[in-house]
Structures are given as C-alpha cells and as structure tokens.
Backbone as JSON Lines, residues from 0, in Angstrom:
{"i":0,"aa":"X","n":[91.29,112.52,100.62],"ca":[92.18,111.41,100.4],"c":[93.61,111.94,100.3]}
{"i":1,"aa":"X","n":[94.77,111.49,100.91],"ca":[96.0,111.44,101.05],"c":[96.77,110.35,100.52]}
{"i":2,"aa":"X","n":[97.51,110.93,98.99],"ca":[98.0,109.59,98.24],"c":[99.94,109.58,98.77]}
{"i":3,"aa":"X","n":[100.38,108.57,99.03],"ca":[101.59,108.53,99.12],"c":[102.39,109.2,97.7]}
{"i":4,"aa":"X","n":[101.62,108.55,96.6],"ca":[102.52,109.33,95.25],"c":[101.44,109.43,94.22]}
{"i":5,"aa":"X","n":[101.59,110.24,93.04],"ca":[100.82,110.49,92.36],"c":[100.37,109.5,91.55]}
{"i":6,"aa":"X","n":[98.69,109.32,91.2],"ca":[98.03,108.7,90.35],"c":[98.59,108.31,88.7]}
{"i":7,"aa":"X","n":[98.05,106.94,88.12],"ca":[98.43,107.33,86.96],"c":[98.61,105.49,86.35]}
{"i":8,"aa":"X","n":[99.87,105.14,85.92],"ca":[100.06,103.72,85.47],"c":[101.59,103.55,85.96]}
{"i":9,"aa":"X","n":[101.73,102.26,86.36],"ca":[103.07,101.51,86.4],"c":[102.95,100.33,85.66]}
{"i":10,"aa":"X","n":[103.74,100.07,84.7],"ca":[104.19,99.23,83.83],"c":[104.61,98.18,84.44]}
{"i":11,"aa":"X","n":[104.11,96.62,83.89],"ca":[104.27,95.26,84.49],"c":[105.83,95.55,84.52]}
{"i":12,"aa":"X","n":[106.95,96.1,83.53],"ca":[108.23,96.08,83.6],"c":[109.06,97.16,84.46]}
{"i":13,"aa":"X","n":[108.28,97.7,85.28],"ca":[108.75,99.12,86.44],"c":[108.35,98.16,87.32]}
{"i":14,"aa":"X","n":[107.3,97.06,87.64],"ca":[107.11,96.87,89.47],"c":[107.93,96.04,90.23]}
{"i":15,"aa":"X","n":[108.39,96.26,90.96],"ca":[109.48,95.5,91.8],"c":[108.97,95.19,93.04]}
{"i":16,"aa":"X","n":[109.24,94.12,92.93],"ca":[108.69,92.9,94.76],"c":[108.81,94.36,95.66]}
{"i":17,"aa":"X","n":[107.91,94.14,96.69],"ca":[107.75,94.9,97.99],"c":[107.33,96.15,97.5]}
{"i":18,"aa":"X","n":[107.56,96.62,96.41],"ca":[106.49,98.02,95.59],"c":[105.14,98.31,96.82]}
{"i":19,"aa":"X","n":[105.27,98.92,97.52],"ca":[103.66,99.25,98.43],"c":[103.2,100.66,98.11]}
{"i":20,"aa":"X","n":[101.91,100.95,98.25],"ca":[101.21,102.25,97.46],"c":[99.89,102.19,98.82]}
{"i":21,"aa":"X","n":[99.4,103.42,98.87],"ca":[98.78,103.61,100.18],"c":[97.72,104.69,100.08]}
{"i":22,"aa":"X","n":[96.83,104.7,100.67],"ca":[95.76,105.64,100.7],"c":[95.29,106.18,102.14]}
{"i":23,"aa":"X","n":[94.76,107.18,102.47],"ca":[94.03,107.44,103.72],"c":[92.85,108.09,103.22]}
{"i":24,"aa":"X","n":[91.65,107.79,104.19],"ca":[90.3,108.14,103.87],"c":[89.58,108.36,104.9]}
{"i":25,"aa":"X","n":[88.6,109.55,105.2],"ca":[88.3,109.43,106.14],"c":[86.58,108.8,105.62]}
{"i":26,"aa":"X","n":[86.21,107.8,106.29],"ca":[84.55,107.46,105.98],"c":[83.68,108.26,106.09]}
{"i":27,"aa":"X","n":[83.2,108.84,105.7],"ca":[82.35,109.72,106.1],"c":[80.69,109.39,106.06]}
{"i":28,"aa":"X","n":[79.43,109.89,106.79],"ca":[78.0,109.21,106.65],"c":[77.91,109.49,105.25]}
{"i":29,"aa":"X","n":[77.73,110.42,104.29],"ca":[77.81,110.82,103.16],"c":[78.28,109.37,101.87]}
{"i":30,"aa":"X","n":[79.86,109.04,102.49],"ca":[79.95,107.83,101.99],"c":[79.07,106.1,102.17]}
{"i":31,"aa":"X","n":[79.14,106.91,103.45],"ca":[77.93,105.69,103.63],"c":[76.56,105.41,103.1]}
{"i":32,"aa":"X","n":[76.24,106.02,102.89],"ca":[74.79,106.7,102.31],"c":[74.8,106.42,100.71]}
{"i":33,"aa":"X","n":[75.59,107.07,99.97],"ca":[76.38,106.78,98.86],"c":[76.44,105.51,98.55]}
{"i":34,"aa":"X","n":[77.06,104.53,99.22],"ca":[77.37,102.96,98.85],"c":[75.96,102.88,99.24]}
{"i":35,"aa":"X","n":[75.35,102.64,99.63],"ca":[74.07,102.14,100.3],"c":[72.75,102.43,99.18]}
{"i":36,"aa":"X","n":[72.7,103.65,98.27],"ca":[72.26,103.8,97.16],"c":[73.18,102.84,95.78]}
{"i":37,"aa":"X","n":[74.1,103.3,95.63],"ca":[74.2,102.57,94.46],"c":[74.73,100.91,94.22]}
{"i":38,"aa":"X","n":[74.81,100.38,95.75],"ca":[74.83,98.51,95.93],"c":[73.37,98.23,96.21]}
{"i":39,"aa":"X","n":[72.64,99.09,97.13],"ca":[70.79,99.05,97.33],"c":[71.41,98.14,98.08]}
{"i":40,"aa":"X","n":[72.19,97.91,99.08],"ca":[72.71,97.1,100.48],"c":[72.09,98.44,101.27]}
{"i":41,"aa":"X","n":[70.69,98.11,101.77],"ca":[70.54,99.37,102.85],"c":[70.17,98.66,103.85]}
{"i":42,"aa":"X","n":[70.99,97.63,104.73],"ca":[70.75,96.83,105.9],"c":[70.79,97.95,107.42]}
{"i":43,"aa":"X","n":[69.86,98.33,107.68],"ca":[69.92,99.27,108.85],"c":[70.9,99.41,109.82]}
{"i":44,"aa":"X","n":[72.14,98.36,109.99],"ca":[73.41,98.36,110.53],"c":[74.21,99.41,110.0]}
{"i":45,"aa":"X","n":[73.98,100.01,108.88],"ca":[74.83,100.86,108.4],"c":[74.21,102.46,108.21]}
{"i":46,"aa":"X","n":[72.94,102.25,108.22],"ca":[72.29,103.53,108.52],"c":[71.12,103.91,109.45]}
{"i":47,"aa":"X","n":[70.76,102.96,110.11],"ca":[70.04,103.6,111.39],"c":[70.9,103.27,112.56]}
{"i":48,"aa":"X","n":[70.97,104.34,113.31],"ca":[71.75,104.41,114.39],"c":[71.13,103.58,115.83]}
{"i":49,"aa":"X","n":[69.93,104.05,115.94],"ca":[68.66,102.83,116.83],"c":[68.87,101.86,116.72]}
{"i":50,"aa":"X","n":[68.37,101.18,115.32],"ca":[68.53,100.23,115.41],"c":[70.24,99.78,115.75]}
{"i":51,"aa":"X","n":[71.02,99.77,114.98],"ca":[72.66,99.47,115.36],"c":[73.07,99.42,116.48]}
{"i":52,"aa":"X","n":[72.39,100.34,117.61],"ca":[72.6,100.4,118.75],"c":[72.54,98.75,119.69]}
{"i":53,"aa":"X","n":[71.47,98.33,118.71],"ca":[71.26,96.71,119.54],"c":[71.86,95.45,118.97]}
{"i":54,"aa":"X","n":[72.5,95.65,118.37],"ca":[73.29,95.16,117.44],"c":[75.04,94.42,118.23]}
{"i":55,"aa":"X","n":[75.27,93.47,118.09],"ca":[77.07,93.06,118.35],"c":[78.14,94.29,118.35]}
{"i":56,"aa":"X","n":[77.77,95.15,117.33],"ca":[78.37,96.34,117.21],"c":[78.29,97.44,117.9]}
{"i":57,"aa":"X","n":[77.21,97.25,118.14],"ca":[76.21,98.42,119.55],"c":[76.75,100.26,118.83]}
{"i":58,"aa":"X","n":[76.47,100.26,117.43],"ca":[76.69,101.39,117.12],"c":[76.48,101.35,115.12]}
{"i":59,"aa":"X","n":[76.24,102.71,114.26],"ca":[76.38,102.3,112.8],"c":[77.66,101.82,112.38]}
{"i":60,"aa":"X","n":[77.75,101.07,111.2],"ca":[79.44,100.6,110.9],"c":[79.28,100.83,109.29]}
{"i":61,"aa":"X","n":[80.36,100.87,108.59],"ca":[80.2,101.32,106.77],"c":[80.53,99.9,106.72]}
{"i":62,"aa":"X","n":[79.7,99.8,105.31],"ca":[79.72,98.33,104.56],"c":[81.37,97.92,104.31]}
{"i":63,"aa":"X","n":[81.49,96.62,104.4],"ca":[82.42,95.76,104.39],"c":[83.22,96.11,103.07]}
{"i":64,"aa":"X","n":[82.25,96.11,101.87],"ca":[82.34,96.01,100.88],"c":[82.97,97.46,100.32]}
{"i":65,"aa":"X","n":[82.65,98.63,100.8],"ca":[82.88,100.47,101.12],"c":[84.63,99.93,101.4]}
{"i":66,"aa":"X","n":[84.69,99.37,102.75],"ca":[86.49,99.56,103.14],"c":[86.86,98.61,101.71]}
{"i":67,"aa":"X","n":[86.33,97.27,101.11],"ca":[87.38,96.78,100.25],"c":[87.55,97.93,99.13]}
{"i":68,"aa":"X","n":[86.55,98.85,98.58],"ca":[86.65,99.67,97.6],"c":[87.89,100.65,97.95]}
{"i":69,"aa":"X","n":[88.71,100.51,99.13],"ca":[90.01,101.66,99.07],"c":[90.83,100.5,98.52]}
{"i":70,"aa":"X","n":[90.82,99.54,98.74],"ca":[92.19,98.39,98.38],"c":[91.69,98.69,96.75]}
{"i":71,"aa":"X","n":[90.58,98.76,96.38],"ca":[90.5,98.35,94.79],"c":[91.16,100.23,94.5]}
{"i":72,"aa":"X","n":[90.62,101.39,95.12],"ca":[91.25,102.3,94.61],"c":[92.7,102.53,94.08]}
{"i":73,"aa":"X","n":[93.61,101.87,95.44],"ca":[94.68,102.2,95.72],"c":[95.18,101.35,94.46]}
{"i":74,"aa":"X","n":[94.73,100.31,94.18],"ca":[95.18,99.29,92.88],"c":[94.75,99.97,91.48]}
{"i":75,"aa":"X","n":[93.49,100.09,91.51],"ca":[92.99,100.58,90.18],"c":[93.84,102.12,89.95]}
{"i":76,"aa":"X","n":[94.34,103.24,90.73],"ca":[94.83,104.15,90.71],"c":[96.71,104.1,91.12]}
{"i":77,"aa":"X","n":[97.2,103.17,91.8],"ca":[98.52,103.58,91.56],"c":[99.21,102.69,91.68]}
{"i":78,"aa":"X","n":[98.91,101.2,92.09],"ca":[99.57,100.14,91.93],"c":[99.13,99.08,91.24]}
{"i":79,"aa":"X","n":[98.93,98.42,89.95],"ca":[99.7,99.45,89.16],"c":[98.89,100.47,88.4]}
{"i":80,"aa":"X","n":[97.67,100.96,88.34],"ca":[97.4,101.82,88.31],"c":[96.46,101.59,86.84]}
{"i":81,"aa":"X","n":[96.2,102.98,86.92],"ca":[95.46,103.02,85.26],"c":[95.67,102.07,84.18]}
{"i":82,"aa":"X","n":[94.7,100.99,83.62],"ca":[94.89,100.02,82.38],"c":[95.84,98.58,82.93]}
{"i":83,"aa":"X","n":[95.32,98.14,84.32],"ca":[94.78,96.96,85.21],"c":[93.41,96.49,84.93]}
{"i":84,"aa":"X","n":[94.01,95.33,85.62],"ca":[92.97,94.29,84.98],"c":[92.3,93.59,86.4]}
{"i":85,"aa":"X","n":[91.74,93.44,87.25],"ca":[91.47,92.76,88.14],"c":[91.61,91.03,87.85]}
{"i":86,"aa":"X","n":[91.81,90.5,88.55],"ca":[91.76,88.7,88.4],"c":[91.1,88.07,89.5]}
{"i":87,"aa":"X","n":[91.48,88.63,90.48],"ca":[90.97,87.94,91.67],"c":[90.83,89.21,92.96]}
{"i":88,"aa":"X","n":[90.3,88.54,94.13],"ca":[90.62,89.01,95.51],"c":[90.26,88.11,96.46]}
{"i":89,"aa":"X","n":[91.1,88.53,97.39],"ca":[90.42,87.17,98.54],"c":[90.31,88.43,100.02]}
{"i":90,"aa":"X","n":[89.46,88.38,100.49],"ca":[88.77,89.85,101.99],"c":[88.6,88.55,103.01]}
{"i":91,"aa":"X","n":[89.12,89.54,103.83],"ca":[88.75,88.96,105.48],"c":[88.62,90.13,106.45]}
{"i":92,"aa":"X","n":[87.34,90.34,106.35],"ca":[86.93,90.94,107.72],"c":[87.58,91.19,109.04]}
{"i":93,"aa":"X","n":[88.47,92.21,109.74],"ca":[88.72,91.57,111.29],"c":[87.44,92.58,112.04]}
{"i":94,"aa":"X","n":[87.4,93.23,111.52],"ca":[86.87,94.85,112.62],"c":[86.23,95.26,111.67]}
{"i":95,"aa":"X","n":[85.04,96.15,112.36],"ca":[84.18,97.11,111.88],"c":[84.69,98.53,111.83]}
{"i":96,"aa":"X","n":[84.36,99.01,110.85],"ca":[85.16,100.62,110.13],"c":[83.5,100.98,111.1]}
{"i":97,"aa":"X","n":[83.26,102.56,111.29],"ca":[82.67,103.49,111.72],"c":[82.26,104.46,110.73]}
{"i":98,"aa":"X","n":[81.35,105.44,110.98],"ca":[81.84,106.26,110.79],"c":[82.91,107.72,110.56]}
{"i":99,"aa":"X","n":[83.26,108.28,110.59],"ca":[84.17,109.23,111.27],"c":[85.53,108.42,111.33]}
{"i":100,"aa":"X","n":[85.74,107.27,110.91],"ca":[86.88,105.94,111.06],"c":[87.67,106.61,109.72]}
{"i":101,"aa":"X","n":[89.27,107.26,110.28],"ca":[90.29,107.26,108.92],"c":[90.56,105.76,108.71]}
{"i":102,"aa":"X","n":[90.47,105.81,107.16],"ca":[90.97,104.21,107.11],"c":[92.24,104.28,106.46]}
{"i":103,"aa":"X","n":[93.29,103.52,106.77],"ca":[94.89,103.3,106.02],"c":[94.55,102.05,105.02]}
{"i":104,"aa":"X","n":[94.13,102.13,103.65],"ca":[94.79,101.27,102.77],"c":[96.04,101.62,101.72]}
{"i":105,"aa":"X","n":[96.06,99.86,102.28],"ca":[98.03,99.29,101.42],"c":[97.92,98.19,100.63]}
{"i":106,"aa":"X","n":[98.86,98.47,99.74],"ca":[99.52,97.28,98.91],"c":[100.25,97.13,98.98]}
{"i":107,"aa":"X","n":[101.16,95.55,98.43],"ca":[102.33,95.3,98.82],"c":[102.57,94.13,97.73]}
{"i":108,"aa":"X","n":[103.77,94.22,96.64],"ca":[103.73,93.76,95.85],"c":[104.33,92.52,95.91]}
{"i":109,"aa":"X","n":[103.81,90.92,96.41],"ca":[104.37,89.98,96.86],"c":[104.46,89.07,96.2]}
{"i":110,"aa":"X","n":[104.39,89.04,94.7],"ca":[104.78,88.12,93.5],"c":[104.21,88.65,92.16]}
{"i":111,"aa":"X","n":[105.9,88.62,90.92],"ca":[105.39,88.78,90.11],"c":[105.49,87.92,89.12]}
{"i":112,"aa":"X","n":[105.21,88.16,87.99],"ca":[104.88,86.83,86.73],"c":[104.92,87.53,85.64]}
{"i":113,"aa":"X","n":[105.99,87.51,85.18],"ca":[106.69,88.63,83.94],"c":[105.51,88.13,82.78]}
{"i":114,"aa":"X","n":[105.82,86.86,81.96],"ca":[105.53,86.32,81.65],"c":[104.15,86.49,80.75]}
{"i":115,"aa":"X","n":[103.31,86.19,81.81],"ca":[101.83,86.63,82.3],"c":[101.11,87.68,82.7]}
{"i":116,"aa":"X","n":[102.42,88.76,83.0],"ca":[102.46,89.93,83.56],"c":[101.2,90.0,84.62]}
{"i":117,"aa":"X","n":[101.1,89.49,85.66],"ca":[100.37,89.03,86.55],"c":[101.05,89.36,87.92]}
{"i":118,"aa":"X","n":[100.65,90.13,89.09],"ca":[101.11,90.15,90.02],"c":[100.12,90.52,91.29]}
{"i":119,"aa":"X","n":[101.15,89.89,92.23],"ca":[100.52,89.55,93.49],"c":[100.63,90.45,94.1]}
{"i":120,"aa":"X","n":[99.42,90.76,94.83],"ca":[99.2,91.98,96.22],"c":[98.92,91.78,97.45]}
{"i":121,"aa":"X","n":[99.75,91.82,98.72],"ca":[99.09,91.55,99.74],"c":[98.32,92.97,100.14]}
{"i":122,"aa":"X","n":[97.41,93.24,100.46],"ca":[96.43,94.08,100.67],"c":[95.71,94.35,102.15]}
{"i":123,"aa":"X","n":[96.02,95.5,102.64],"ca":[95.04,95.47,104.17],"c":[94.53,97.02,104.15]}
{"i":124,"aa":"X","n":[93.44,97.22,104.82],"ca":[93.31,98.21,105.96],"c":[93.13,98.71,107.23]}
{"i":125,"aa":"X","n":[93.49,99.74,107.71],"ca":[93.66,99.83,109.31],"c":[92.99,101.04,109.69]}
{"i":126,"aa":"X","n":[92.65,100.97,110.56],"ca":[91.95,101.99,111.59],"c":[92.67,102.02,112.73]}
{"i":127,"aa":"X","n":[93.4,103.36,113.05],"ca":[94.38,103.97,114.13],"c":[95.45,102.65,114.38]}
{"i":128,"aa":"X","n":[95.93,102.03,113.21],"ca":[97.18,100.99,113.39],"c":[96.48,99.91,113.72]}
{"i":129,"aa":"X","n":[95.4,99.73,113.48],"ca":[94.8,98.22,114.26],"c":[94.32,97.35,112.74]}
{"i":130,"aa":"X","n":[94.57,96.71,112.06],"ca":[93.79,96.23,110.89],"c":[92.48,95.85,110.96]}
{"i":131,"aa":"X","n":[91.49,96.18,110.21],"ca":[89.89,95.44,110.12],"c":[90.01,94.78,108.92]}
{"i":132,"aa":"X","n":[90.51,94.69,107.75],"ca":[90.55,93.68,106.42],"c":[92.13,93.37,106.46]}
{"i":133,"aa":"X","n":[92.12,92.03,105.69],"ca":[93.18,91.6,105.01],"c":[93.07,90.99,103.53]}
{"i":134,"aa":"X","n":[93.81,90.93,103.42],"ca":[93.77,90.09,101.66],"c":[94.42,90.02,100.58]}
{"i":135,"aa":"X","n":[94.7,89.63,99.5],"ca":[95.43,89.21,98.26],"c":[94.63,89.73,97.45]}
{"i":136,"aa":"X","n":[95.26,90.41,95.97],"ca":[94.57,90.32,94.58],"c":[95.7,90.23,94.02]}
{"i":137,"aa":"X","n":[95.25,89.4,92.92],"ca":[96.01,89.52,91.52],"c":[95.77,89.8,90.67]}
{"i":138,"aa":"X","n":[96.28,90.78,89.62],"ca":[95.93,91.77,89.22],"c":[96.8,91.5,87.5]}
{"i":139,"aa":"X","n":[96.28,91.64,86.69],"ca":[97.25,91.64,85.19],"c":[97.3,93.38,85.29]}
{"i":140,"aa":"X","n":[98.88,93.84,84.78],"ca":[99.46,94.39,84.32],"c":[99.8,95.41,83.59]}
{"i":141,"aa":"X","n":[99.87,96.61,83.35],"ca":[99.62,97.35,81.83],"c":[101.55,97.15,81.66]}
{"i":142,"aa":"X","n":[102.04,96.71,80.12],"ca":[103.09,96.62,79.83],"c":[103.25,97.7,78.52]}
{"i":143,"aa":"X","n":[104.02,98.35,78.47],"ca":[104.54,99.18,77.95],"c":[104.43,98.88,76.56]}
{"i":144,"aa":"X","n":[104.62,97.01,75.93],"ca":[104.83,96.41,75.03],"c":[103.44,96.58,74.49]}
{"i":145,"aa":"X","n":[102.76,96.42,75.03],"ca":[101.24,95.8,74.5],"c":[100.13,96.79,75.07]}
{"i":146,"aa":"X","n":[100.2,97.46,75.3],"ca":[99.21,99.32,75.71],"c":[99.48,100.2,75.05]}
C-alpha cells in the first residue's frame, strides 16, 4: 500500500472542503481468498477460475465489497482518520477489479457540518484511470474539543 500522507487523525476543526486522501493497492488472490473466509461470500466468481471463465466476466473478479474496504481504509485511516465514526455510504459498481488489478482509492471532502461535526465524502476507485466504484459517506468527526 502507497499512502499519499501519513496515517493517524484529522480533527473535525483541521478539514477543509476539497481535503482528498488516497490509497493504492495492489489485489492480490491472497486478498481474495482472505475476504472470502472471513464474509464466507465464497461465490465461485471470485475463486474458481473455470467456472468464471463462463461467466459475463469471462474471468475471476475480487468481491465488490474487498474494493469498497479501500474507500473505508482510506477514511478510517487518514481522512479523517483514527476516532471516526461511520454514518452512512452509498457504492455503485461500474467495473470489475481482477486480480493482479492496482486499485486507486480517493476521498474528497465535499461538505462539512461544524456543528454536527459531520462531513461529506465523495469517494471512488480506479483501475489504470478508469473508475469501477463511486460513492458518498458521511462520516462524524474526531474534534479536538470532545476526544
């Protein structure tokens, strides 16, 4: 994994609109295998290669759910990071990740809510510049005041 900046916490009162934080990963079968034990999602699309072969995909692909876990990394680890709160997410599928597939996840900080200390993420990942997910979370805050 390749982090744009180091791990850790940003304070609801440090994040500023357009704030983006980023990850690269390469998928590996290992990871695949991995999610597939501990969700017990072992749908043969993702680990038999035979079968997959006959498949829309005509090849194995990593769970849907595997690529959203870099958007939750990149959030739970640096935007804003350690002592976040999840609230929501909204995923949209475009493309199937691979194996051997580097994936680019981003955030992008597109509303905040002092207040509530609540803020908005637009969220994607990409494979060689092409996106396969999109999506939003909103996320509560760690504030300096109250941590």
């Amino acid at each position: 994994m390749f982090d744009n900046l180091p791990r850790g916490t940003i304070c609801i009162e440090d994040i500023e609109m357009g704030m983006t934080r980023y990850l690269r990963k390469e998928v590996t079968d290992r990871d695949i295998e991995l999610f597939a034990e501990v969700s017990t999602d072992r749908n043969p699309v993702h680990l038999d290669e035979d079968y997959a072969q006959d498949t829309i995909f005509e090849g194995r692909i990593a769970h849907g759910m595997l690529t959203a876990g870099l958007i939750s990394a990149v959030i739970g680890e640096q935007l804003p990071g350690h002592g976040m709160v999840y609230m929501g997410q909204t995923l949209k599928f475009l493309a199937p990740v691979r194996p051997g597939d580097m994936v680019y996840a981003e955030v992008k900080v597109v509303d905040i809510d002092m207040a509530k200390r609540r803020v908005k993420l637009d969220c994607h990942c990409a494979v060689d510049g092409k996106k396969v997910l999109i999506g939003e979370a909103v996320v509560l805050a760690p504030s300096r005041k109250f941590d």
